[in-house]
XYZ file of C-alpha atoms in Angstrom:
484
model
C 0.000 0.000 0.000
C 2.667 2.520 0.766
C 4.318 1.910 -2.158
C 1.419 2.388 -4.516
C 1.322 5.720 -2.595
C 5.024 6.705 -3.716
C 4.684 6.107 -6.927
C 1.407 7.895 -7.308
C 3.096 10.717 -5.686
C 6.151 10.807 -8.230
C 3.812 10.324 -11.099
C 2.295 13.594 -10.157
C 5.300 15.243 -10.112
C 6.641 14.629 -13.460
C 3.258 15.937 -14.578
C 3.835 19.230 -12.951
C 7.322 19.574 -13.923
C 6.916 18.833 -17.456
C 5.028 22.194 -18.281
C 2.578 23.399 -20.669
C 2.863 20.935 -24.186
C 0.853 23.087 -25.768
C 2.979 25.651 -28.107
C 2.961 29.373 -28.113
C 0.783 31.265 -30.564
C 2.552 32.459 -33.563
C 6.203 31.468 -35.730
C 8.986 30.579 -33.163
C 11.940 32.786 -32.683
C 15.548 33.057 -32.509
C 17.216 31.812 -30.016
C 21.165 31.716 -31.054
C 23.379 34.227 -32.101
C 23.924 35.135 -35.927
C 27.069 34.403 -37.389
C 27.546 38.275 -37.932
C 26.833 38.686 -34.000
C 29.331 35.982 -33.509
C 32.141 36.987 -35.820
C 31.133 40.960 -37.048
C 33.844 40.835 -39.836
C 33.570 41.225 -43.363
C 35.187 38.554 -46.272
C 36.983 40.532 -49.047
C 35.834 39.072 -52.002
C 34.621 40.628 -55.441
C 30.419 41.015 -54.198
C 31.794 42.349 -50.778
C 34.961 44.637 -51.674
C 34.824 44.920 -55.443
C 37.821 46.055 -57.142
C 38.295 48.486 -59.825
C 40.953 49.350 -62.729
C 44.047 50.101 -60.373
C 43.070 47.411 -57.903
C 41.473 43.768 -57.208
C 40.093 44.628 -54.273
C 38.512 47.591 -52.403
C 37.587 48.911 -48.959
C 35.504 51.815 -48.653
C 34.010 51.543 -45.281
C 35.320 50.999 -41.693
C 35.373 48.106 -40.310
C 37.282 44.838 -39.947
C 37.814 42.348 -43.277
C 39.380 39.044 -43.983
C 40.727 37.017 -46.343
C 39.113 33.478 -47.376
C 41.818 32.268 -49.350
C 45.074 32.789 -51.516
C 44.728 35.912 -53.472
C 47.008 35.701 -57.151
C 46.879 39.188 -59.431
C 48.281 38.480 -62.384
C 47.527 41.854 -63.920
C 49.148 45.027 -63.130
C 46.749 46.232 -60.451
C 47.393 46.690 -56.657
C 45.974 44.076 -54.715
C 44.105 45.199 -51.670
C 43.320 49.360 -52.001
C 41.640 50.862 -48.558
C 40.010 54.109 -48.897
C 38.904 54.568 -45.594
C 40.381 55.123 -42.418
C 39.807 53.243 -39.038
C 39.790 49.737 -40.861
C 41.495 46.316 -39.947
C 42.619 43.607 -42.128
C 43.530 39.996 -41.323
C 45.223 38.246 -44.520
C 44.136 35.142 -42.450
C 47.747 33.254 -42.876
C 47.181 33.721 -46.528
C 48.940 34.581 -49.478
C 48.610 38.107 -51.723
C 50.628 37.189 -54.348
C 51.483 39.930 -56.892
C 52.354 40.151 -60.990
C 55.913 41.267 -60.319
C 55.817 43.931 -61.727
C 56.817 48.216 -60.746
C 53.984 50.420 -59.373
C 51.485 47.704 -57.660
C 51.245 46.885 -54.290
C 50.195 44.411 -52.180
C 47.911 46.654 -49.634
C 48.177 50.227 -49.920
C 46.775 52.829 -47.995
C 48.126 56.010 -48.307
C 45.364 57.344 -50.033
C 44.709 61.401 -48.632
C 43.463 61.290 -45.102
C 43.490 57.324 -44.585
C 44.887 56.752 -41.202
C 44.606 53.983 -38.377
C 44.526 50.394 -40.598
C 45.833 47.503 -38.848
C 46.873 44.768 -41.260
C 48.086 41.112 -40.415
C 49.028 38.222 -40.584
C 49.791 36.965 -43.570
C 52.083 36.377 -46.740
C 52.726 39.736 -49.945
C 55.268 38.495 -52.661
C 55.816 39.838 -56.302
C 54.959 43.574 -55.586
C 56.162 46.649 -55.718
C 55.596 47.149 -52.258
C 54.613 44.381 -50.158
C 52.561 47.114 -47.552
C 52.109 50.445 -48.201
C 50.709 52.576 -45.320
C 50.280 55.846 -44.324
C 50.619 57.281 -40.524
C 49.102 55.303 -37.428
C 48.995 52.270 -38.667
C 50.143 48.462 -37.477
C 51.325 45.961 -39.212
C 51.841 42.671 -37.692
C 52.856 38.809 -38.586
C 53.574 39.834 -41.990
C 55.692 37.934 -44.223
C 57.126 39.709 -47.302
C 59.270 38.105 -49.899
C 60.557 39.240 -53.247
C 58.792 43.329 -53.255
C 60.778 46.305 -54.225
C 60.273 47.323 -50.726
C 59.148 44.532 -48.444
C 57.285 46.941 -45.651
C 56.880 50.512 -46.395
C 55.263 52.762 -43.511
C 54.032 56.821 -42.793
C 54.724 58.552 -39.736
C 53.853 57.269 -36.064
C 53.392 53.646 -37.281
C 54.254 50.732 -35.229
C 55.697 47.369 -37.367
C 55.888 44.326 -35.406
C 56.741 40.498 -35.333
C 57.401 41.196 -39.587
C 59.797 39.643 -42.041
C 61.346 41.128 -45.130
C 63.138 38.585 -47.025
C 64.891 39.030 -50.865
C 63.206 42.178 -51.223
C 65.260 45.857 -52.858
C 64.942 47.175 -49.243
C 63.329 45.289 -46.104
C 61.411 47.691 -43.516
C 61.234 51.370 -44.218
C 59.393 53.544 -42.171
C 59.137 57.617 -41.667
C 59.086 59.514 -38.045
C 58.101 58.608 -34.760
C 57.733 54.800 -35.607
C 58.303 51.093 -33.229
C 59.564 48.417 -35.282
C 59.688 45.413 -32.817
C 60.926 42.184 -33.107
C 61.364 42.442 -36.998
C 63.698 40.822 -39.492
C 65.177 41.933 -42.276
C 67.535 39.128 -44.663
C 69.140 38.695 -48.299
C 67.842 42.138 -49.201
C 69.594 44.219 -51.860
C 69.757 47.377 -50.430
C 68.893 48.379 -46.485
C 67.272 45.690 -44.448
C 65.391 48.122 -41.437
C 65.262 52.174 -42.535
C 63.710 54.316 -39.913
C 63.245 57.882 -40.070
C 63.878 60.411 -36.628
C 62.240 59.985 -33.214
C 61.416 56.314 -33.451
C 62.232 52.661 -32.062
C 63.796 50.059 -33.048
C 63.939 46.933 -31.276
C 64.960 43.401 -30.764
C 65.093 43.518 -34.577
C 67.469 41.094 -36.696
C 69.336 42.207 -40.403
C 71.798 39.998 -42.057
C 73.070 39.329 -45.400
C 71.417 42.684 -47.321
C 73.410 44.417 -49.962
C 73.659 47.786 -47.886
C 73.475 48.463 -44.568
C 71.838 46.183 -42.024
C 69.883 49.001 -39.782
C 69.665 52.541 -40.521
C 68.251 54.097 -37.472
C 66.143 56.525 -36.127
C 68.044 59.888 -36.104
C 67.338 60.610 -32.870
C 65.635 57.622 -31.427
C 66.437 54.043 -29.960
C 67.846 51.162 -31.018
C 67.858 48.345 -28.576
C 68.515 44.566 -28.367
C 69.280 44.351 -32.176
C 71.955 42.522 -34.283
C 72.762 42.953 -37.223
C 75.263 40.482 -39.097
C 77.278 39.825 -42.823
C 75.892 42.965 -44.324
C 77.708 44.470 -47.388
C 77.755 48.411 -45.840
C 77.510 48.982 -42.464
C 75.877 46.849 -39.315
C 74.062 49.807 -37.844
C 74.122 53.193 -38.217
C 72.383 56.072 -36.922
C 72.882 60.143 -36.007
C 72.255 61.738 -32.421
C 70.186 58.942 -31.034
C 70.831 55.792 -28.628
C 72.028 52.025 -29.067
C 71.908 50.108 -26.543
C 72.522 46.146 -26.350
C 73.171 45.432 -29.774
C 75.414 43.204 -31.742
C 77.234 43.545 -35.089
C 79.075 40.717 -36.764
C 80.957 40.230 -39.861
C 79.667 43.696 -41.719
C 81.739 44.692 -44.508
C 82.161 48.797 -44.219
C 82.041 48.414 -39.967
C 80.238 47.735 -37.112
C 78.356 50.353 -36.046
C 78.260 54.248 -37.027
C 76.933 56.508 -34.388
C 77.645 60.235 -35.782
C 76.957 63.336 -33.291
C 75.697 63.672 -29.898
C 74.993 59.416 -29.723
C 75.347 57.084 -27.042
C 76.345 53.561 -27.638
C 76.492 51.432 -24.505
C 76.769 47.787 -23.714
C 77.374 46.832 -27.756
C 79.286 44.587 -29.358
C 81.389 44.845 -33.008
C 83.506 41.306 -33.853
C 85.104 40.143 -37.134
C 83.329 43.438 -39.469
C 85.643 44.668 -41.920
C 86.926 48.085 -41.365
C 85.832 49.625 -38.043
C 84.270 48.011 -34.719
C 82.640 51.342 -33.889
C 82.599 54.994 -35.000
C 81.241 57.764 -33.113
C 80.927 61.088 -33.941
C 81.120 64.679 -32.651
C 80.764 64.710 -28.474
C 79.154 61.292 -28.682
C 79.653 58.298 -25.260
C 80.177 54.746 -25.845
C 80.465 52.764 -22.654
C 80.862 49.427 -21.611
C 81.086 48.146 -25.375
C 83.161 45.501 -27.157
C 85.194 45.329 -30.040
C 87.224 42.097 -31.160
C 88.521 41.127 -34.496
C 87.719 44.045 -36.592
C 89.872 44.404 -39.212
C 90.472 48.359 -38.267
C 89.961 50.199 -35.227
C 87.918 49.079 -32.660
C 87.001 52.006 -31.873
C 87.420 55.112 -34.030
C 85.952 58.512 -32.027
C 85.950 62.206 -33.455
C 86.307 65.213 -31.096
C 84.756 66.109 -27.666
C 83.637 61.867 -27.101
C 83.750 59.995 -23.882
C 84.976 56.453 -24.048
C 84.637 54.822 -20.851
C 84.460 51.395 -19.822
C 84.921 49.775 -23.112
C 86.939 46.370 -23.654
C 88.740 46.247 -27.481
C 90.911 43.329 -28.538
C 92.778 42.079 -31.486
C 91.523 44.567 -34.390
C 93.650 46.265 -36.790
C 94.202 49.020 -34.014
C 92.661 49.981 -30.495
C 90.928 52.966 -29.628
C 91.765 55.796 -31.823
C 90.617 58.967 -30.570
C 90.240 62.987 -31.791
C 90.663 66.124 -29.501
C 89.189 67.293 -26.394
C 88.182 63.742 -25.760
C 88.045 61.691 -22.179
C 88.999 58.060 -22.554
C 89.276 56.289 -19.547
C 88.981 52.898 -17.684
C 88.916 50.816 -20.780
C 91.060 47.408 -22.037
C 92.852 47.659 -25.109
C 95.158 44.772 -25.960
C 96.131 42.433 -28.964
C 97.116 44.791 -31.882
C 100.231 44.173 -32.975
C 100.423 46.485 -35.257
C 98.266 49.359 -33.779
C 97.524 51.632 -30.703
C 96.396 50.442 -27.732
C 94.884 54.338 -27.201
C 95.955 57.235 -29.505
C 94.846 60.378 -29.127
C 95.186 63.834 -30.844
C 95.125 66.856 -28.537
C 93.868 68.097 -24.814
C 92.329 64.348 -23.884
C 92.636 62.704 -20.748
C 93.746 59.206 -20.964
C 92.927 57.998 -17.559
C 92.884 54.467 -15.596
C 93.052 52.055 -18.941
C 95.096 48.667 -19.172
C 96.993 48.450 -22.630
C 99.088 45.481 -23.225
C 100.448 43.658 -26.537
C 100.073 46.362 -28.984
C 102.850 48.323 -30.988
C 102.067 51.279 -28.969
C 100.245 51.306 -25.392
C 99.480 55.070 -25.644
C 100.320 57.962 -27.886
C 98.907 61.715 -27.787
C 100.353 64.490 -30.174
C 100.273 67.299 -27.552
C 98.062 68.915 -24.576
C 97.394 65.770 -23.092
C 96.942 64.042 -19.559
C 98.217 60.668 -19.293
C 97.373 59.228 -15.839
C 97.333 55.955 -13.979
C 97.416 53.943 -16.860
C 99.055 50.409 -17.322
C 100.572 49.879 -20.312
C 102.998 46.154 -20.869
C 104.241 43.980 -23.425
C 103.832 46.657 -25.751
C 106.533 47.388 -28.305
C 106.711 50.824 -26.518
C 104.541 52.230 -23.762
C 103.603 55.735 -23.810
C 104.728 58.324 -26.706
C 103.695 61.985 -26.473
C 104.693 64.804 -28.271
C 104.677 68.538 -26.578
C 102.843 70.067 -23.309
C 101.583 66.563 -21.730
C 101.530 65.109 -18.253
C 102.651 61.916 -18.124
C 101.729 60.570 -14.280
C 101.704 58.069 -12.430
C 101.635 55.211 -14.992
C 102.857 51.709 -14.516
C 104.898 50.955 -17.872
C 106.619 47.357 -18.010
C 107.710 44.557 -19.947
C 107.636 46.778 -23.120
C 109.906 45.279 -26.175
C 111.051 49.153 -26.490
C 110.922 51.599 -24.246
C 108.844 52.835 -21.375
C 107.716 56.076 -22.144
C 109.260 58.342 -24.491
C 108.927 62.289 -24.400
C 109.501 63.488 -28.307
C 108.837 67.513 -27.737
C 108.825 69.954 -24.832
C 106.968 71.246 -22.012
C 105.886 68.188 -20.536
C 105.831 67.189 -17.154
C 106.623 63.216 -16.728
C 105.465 62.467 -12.746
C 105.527 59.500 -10.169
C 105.701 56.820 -13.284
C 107.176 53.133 -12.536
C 108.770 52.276 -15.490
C 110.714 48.486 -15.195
C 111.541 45.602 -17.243
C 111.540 47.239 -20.439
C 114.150 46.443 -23.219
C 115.043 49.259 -24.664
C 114.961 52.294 -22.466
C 112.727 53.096 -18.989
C 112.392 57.070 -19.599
C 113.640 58.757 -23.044
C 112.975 62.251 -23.452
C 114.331 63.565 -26.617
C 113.696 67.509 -26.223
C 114.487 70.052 -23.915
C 112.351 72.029 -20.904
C 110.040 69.118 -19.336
C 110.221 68.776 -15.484
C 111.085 64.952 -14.890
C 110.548 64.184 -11.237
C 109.548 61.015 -8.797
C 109.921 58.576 -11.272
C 111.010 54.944 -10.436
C 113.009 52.980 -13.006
C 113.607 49.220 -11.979
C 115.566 46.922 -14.279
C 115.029 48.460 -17.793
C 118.281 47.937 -20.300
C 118.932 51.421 -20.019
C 116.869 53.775 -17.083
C 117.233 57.055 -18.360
C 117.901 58.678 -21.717
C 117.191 62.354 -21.093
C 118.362 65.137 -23.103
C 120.271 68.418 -22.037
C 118.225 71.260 -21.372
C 116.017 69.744 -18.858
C 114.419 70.211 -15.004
C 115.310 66.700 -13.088
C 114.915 65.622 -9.910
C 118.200 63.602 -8.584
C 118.595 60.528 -10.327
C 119.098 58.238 -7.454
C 119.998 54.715 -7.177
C 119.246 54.231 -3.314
C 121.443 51.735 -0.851
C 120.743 48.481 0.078
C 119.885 47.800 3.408
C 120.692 45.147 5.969
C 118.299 43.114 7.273
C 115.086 44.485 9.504
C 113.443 43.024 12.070
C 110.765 44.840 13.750
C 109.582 48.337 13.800
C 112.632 50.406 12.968
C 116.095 49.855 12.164
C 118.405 52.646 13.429
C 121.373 51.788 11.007
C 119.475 51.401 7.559
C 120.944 53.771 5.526
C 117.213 54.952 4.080
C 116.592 55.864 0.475
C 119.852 58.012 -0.441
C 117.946 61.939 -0.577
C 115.739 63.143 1.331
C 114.108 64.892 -1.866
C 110.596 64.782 -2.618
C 111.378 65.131 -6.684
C 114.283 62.675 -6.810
C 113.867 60.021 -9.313
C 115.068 56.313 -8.436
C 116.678 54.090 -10.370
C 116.920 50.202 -8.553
């Protein structure tokens, strides 16, 4: 009996939950989403974005489009033409493939007051111009191979995650631009161009026929290399490198010209130059091996600080007015390890194994430098002050004087072959030097100012604090130079 009840009871519910089965009144309606609510894009196609005489395809309205398939133009028409501003295209991982011909391109948009398109991902070959856009535009995941110019750009445009490959030139761009994580290869002419105030970044160009990266002028170039180009690796005017790498270039490394900072670089194996820097331009903390000439070549008024320059054709080769200190120069044979023209400061900097450690012409200070194994140490010519430098082990001689005026101070000069201190010329001051176990201590000429020339006494044996009957250091003079 109770279980007739229970089921009765259950029965009833399942009637009331089940509902009315009798339909509503009237045709039923929607209840999903369109595919245009779902996915509010446009397909370019010929009933959608019809082309005319100069181009296969065009966009007239705002909005976003999107290629269904491979797109082939065989005549001599651009491919995709937008005429209207605010509109983005997504080439859908597809190929616009062009006639090969001059004066088409792939997608242009530079028509007169077209600004903001976004167009991406996807493959241009045979134009022209692979992309042709005008100012605020992006361009992203773009592949272009074979074009006159692989990526071409207006002002304040940002370019990212883009190759150029086998095109006449790879990226160009005007003002204010980002190109990010870009690549230009096996281009004829410039792989990445960009025009003042702009970015470039984490960006690769090897193998073109010019230059690998021509860079904003000002702006900033960061985290880029830029290998086995025929001109230069990188070059740019009054603007900023920082972390970037240059291999193998055939006209130099890098070329900063004017009021530039290149920091924490490197330039190996390029032909010519490692680095060149312009008018009161920095380079710090930088590296330049194997370049077949200097590693670093630097014009008047520059600061080069920090830097570490090995086995090139020569060292750091310097203008006037310029401060170079606390850097390594060593391995060139036959080069400088530092040469500088007039009124620098050559300050704190290790030079070893080069033909000459140090050279200035005149006006110069030479301090607290170490300069060994060279074939000579330090050569100046008039008005200099030589101090406090460590010169040893040189083939040739420790420092030599060649004109006047100078004042040679507190040096340690030992070991050297030829002679410790040779001053050819008359009136230089020559005090509190100390000459240990050169072939020949001093060579100075008549006509001088010289501290005694002392060779001190050897003392017996100490034990303690003080010995009373060591004979001391022969003078009591402040300005006598030793000999030992």
């Amino acid at each position: 009996m109770i279980g007739r009840i229970v089921l009765c009871s259950l029965a009833c519910a399942c009637v009331a939950f089940a509902g009315d089965l009798a339909p509503p009144a009237g045709a039923p309606g929607p209840t999903m989403k369109t595919l245009d609510q779902v996915d509010p894009r446009t397909p370019i196609g010929p009933a959608t974005t019809p082309g005319d005489g100069s181009a296969a395809y065009v966009i007239t309205e705002s909005g976003s489009y999107y290629l269904t398939g491979n797109v082939s133009v065989s005549s001599d028409v651009d491919g995709i033409r937008v005429d209207a501003s605010n509109v983005t295209i997504d080439l859908m991982g597809f190929t616009l493939q062009g006639p090969g011909g001059a004066g088409e391109y792939g997608v242009a948009c530079t028509g007169g007051g077209v600004v903001r398109v976004r167009i991406r991902n996807g493959v241009v070959t045979g134009w022209e111009r692979g992309i042709d856009a005008s100012s605020q535009c992006v361009i992203e995941d773009i592949k272009a191979f074979d074009c006159g110019v692989g990526i071409r750009a207006e002002d304040k445009c940002f370019i990212r995650n883009c190759t150029a490959l086998q095109c006449f030139s790879g990226v160009s761009v005007g003002s204010r631009c980002i190109i990010d994580c870009c690549k230009a290869r096996d281009c004829e002419g410039t792989g990445i161009n960009a025009a003042s105030d702009g970015i470039v970044r984490t960006c690769v160009a090897d193998h073109n026929g010019s230059s690998g990266i021509a860079a904003p002028t000002p702006g900033l170039t960061v985290d880029c290399t830029a290998n086995q180009n025929m001109q230069r690796g990188i070059w740019f005017s009054t603007g900023i490198a920082l972390r970037c790498s240059t291999d193998g270039n055939m006209a130099g490394g890098v070329r900063a010209t004017n009021g530039s900072l290149t920091k924490d670089c490197a330039a190996t194996t390029n032909d010519g130059f490692g680095f060149e820097i312009g008018n009161g331009s920095q380079i710090t903390g930088c590296i330049a091996a194997g370049n077949a000439g200097d590693g670093i070549l630097a014009t008047d008024h520059s600061l080069i600080t920090g830097n570490t320059v090995h086995l090139n054709g020569s060292g750091i080769v310097g203008g006037s007015d310029c401060l170079v200190a606390g850097n390594t120069s060593s391995g060139h044979p036959a080069g400088f390890g530092v040469r500088c023209v007039d009124s620098c400061r050559v300050t704190d900097n290790l030079c070893n194994d080069n033909a000459l450690g140090i050279s200035a012409i005149r006006w110069a200070t030479i301090e607290r430098n170490t300069v060994a194994g060279n074939f000579t140490g330090i050569a100046t010519g008039e008005s200099c002050r030589i101090s406090d430098n460590n010169a040893e082990g040189n083939t040739n001689n420790g420092i030599e004087v060649a004109d006047s005026e100078s004042l040679i101070e507190g040096n340690r000069v030992s070991n050297n072959l030829g002679t410790g201190l040779l001053i050819y010329n008359q009136r230089n001051l020559i005090i509190r030097n100390i000459n240990r176990a050169s072939t020949q201590s001093y060579d100075i000429a008549a006509n001088n100012r010289v501290g005694f020339t002392i060779i001190p006494p050897l003392s017996g044996a100490i034990s303690g604090d003080s010995d009373p009957d060591a004979l001391g250091a022969g003078t009591t003079d402040p300005w006598a130079n030793f000999s030992h």
